[in-house]
Short mmCIF file of N, CA and C in Angstrom, two decimals:
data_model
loop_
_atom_site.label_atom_id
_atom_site.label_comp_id
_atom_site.label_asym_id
_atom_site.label_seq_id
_atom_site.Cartn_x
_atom_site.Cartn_y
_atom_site.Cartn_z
N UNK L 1 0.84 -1.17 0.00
CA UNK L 1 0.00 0.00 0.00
C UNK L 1 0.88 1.23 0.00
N UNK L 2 0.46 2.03 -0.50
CA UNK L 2 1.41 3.56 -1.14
C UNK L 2 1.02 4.54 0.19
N UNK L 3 1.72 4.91 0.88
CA UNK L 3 1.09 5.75 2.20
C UNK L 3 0.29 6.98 0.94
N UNK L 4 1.32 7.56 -0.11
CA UNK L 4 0.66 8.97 -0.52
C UNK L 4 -1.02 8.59 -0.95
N UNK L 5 -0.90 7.46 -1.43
CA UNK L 5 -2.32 6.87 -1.38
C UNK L 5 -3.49 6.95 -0.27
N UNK L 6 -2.85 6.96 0.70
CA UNK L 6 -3.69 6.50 1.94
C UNK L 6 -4.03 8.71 2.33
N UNK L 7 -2.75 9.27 1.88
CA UNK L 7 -3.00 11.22 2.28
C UNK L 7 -4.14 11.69 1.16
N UNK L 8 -3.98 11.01 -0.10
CA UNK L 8 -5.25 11.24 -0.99
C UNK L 8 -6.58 10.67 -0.52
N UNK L 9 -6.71 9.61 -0.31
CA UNK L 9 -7.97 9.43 -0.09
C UNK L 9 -8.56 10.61 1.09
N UNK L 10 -7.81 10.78 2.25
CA UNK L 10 -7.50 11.88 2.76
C UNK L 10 -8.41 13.24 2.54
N UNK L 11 -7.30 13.63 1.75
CA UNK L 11 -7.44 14.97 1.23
C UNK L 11 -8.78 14.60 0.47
N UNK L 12 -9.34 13.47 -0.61
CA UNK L 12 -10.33 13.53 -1.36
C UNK L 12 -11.86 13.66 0.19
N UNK L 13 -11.24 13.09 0.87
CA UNK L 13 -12.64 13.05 2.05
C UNK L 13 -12.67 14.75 2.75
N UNK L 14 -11.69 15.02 2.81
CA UNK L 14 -11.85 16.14 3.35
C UNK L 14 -12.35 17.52 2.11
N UNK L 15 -12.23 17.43 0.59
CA UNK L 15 -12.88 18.03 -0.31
C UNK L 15 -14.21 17.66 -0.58
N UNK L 16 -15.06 16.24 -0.22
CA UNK L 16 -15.94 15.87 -0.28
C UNK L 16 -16.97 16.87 0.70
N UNK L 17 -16.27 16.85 2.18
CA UNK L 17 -17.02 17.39 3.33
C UNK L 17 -17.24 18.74 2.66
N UNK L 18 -16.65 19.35 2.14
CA UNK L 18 -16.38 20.63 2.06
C UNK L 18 -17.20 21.02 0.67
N UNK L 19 -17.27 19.91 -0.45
CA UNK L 19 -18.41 20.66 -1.12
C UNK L 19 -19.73 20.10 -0.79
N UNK L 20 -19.94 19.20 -0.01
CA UNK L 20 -21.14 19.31 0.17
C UNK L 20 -21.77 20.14 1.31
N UNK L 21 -20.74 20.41 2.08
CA UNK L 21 -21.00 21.54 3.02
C UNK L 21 -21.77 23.20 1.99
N UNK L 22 -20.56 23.40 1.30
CA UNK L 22 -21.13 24.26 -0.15
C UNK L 22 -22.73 24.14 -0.61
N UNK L 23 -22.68 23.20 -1.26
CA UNK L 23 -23.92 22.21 -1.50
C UNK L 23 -24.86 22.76 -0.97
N UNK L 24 -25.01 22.61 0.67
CA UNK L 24 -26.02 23.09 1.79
C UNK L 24 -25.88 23.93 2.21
N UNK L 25 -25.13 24.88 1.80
CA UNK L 25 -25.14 26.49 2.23
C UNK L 25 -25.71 27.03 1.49
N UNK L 26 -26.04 26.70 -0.13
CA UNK L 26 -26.05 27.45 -1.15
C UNK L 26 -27.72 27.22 -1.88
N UNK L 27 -28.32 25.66 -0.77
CA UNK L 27 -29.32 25.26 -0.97
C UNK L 27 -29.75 24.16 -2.24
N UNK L 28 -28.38 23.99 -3.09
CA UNK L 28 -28.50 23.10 -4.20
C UNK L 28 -29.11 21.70 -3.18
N UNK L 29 -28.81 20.99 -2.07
CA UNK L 29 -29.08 19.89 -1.91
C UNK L 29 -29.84 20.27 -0.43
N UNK L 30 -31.04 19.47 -0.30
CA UNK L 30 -31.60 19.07 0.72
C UNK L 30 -31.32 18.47 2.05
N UNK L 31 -31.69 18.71 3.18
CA UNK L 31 -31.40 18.23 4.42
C UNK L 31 -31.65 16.64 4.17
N UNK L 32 -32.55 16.62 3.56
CA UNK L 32 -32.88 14.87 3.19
C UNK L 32 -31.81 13.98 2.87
N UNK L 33 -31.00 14.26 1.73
CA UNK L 33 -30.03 13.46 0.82
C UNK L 33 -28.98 13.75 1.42
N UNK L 34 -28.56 14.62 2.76
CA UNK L 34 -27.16 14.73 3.25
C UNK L 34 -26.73 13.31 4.36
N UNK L 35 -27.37 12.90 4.61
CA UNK L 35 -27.10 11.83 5.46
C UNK L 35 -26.10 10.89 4.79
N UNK L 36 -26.30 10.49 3.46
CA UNK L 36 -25.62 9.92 2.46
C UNK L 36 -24.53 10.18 2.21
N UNK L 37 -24.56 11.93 1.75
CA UNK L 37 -23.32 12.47 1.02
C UNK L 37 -22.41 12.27 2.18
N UNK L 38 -22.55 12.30 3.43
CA UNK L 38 -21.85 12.70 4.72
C UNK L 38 -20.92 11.59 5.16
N UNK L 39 -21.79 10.13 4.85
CA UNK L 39 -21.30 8.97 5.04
C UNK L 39 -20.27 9.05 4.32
N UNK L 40 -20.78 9.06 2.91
CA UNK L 40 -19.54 9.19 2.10
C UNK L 40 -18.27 9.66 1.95
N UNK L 41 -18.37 10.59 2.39
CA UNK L 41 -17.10 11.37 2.80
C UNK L 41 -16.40 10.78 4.05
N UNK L 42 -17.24 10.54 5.40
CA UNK L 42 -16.77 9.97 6.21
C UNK L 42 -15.75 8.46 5.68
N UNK L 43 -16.10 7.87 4.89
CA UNK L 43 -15.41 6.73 4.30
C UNK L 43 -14.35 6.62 3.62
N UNK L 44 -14.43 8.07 3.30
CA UNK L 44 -13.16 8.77 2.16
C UNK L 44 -11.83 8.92 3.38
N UNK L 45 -12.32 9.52 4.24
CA UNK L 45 -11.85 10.09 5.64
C UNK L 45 -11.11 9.00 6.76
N UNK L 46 -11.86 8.19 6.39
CA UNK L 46 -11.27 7.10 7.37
C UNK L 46 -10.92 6.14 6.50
N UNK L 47 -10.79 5.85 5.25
CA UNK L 47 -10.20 5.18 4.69
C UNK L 47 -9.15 5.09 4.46
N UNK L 48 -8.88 6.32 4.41
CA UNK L 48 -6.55 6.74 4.54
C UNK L 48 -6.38 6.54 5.70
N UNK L 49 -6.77 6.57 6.87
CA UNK L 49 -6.21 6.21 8.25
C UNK L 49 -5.94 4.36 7.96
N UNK L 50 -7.14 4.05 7.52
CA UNK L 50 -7.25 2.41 7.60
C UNK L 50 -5.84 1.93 6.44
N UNK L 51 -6.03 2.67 5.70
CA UNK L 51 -4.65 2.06 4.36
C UNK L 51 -3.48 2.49 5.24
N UNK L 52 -3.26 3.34 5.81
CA UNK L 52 -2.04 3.95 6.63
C UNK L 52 -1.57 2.85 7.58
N UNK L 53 -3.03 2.49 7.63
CA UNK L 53 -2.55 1.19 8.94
C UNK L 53 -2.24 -0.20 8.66
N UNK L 54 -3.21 -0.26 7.20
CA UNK L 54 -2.52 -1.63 6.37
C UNK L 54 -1.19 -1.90 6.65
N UNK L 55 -0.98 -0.50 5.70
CA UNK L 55 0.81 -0.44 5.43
C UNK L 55 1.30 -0.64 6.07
N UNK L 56 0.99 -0.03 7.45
CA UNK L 56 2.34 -0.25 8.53
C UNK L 56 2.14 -1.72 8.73
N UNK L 57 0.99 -2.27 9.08
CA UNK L 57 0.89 -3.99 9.46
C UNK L 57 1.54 -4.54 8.50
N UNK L 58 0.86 -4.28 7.37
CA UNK L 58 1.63 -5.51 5.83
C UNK L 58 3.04 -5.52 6.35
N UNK L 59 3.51 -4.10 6.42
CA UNK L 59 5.25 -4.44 6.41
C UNK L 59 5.73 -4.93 7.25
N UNK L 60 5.51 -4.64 8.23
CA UNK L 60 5.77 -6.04 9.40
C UNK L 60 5.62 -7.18 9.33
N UNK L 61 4.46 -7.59 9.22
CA UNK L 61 4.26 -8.83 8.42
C UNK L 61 5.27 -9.23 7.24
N UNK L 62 5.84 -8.69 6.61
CA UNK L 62 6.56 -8.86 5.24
C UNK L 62 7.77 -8.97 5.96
N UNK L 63 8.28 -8.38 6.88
CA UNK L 63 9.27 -8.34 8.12
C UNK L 63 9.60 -9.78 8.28
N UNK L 64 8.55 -9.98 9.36
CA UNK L 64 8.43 -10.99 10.14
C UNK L 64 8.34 -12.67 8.84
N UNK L 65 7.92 -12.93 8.14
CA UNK L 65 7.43 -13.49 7.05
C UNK L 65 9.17 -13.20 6.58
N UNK L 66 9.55 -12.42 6.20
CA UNK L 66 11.34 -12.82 5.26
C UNK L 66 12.37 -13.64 6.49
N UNK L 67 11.79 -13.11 7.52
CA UNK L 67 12.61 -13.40 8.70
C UNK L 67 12.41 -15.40 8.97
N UNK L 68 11.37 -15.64 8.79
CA UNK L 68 10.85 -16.70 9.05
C UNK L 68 11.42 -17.67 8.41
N UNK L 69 10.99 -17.28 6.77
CA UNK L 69 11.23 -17.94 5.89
C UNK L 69 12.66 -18.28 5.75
N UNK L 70 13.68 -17.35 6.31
CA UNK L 70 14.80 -17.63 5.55
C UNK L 70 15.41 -18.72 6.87
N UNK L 71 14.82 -18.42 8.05
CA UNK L 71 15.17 -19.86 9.25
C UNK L 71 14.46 -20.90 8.88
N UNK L 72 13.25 -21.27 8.57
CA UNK L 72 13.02 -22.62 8.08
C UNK L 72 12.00 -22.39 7.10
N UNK L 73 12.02 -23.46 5.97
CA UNK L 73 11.36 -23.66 5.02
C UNK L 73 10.15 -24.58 5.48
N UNK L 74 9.16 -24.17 4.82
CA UNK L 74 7.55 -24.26 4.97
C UNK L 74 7.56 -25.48 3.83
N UNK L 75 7.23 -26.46 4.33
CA UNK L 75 6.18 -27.17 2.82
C UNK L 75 4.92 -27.30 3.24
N UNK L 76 4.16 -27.31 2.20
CA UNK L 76 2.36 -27.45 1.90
C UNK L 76 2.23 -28.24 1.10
N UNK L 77 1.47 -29.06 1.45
CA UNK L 77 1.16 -30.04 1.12
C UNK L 77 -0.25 -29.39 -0.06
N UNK L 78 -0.03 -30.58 -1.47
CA UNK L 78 -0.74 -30.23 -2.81
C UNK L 78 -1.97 -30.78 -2.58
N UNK L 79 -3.18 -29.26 -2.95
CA UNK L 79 -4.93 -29.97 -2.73
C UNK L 79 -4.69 -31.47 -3.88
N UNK L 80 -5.46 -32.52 -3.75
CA UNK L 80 -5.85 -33.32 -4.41
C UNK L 80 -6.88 -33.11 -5.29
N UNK L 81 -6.43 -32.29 -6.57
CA UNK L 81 -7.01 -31.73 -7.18
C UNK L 81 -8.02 -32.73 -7.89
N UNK L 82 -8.13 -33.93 -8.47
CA UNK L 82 -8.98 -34.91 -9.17
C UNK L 82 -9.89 -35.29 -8.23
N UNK L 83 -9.67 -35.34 -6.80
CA UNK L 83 -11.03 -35.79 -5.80
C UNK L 83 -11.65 -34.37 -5.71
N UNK L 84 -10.86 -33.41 -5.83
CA UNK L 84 -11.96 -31.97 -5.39
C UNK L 84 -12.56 -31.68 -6.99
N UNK L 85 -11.98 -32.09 -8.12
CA UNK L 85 -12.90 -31.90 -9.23
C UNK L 85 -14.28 -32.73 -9.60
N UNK L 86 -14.22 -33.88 -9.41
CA UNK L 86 -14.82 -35.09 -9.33
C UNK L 86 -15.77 -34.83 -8.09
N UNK L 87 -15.69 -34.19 -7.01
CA UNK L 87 -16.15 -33.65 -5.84
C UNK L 87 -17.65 -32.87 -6.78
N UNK L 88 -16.77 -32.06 -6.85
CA UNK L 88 -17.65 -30.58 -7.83
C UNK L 88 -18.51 -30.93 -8.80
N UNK L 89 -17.72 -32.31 -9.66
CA UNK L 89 -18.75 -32.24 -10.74
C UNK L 89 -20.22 -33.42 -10.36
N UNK L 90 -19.67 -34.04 -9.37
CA UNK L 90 -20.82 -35.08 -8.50
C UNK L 90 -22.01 -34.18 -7.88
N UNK L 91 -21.57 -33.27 -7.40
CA UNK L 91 -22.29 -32.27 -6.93
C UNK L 91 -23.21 -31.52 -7.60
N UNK L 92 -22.78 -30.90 -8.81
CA UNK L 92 -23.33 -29.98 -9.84
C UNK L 92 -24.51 -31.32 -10.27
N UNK L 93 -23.91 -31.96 -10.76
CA UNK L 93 -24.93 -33.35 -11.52
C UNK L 93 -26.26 -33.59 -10.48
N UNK L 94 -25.79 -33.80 -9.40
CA UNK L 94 -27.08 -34.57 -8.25
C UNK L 94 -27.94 -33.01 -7.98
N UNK L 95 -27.33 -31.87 -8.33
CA UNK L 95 -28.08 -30.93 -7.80
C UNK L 95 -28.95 -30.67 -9.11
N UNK L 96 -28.41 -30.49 -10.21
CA UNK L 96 -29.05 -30.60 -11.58
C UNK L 96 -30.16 -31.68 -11.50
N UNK L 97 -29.75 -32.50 -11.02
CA UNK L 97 -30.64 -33.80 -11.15
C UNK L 97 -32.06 -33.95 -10.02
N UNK L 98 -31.46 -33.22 -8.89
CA UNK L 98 -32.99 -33.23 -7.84
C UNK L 98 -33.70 -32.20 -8.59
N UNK L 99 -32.94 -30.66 -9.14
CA UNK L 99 -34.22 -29.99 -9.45
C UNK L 99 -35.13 -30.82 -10.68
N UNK L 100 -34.07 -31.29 -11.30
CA UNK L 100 -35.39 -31.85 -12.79
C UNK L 100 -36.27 -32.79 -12.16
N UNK L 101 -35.71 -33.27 -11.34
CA UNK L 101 -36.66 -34.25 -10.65
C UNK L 101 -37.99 -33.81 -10.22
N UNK L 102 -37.94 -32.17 -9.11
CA UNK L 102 -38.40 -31.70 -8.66
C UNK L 102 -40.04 -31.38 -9.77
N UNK L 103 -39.16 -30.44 -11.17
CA UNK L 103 -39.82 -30.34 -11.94
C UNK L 103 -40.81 -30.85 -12.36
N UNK L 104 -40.09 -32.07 -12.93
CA UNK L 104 -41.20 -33.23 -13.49
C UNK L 104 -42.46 -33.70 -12.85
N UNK L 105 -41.67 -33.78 -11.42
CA UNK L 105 -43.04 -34.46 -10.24
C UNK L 105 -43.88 -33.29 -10.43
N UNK L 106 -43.76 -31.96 -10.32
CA UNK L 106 -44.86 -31.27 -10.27
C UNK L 106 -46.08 -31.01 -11.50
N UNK L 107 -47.34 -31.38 -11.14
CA UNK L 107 -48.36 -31.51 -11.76
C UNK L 107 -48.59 -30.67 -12.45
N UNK L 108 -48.59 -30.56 -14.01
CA UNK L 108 -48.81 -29.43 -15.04
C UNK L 108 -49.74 -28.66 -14.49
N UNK L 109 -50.11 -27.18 -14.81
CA UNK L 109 -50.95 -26.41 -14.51
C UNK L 109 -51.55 -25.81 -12.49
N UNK L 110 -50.21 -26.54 -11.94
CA UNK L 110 -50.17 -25.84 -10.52
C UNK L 110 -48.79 -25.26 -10.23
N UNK L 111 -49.14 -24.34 -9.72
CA UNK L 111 -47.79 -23.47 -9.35
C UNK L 111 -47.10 -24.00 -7.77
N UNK L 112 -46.00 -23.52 -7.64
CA UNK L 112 -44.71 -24.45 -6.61
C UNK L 112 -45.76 -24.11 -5.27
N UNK L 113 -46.14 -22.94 -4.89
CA UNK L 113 -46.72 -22.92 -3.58
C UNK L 113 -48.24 -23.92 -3.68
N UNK L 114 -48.81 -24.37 -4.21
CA UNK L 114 -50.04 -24.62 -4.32
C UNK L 114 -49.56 -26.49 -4.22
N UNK L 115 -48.60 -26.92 -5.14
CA UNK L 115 -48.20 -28.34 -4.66
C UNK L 115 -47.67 -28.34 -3.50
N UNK L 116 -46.36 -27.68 -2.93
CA UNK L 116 -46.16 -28.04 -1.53
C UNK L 116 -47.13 -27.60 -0.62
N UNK L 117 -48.38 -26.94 -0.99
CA UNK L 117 -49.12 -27.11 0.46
C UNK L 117 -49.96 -28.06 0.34
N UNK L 118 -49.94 -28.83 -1.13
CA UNK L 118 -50.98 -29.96 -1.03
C UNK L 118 -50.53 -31.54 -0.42
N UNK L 119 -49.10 -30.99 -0.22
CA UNK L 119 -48.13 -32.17 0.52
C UNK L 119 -48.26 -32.49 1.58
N UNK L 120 -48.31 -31.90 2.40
CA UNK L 120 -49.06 -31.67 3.58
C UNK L 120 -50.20 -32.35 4.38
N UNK L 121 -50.29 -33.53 5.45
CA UNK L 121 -51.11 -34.27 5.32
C UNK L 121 -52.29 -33.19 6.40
N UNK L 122 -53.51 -33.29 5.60
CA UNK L 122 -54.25 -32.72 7.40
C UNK L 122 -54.11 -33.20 8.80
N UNK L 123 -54.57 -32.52 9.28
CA UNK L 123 -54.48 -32.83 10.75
C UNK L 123 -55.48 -34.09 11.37
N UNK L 124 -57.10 -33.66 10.37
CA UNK L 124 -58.23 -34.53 11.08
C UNK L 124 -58.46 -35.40 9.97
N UNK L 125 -57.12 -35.79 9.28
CA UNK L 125 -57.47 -37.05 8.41
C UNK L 125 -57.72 -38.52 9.22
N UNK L 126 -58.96 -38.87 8.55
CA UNK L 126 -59.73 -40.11 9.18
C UNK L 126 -59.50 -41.29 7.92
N UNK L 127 -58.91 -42.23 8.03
CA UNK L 127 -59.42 -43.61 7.26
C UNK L 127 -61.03 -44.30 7.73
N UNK L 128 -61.46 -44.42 7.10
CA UNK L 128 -62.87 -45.27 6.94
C UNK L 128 -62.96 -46.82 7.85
N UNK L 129 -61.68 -47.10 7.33
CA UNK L 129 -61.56 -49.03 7.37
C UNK L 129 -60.25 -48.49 7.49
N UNK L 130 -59.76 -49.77 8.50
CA UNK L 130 -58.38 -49.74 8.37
C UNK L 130 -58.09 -51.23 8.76
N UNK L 131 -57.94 -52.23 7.75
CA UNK L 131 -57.82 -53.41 8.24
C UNK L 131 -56.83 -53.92 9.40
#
């Protein structure tokens, strides 16, 4: 992250406040729509503090991380890429496959809410005979 980056956003939040301050002096914008513009700026404003602070963390981190690396070497172990593809495409298929399923079962000329509430058993269902 570029600190002069982090003094622009800055400076852009603090020109934001300032024309919309303009803005509402001059009556072009409404008490209504300032709540918005205000945020906005506020975000402009605290967004160079937050990149300011990236920076300083990243580089430490980048510090700490060269420091590390050069005392011991890291291995990582390789995803098993053919079980996680084969994973994915098992997945896509059975999910493809319940909705058509879904589809088909449903009775031409009723819409999705009207079958699942006919799924539904009543409450004061009576059999006649029940051997």
């Amino acid at each position: 992250m570029n600190a002069k980056l982090s003094q622009h956003m800055t400076l852009l939040g603090l020109c934001a406040m300032a024309f919309y301050g303009v803005m509402l002096a001059t009556g072009k914008l409404s008490v209504d729509v300032m709540p918005q513009f205000v945020i906005s700026a506020v975000i402009f404003l605290t967004s160079g503090q937050i990149m300011r602070k990236a920076a300083r963390i990243r580089s430490q981190d980048q510090d700490e991380a060269q420091a590390k690396q050069q005392t011991e070497k890291v291995e990582r172990e390789e995803p098993d890429w053919p079980f996680l593809t084969n994973l994915l495409n098992w997945t896509a298929a059975l999910l493809v496959v319940g909705v058509m399923a879904i589809l088909i079962m449903k009775p031409a000329g009723v819409t999705f809410s009207e079958a699942f509430s006919e799924t539904v058993a009543q409450e004061n269902y009576f059999a006649g005979h029940v051997p």
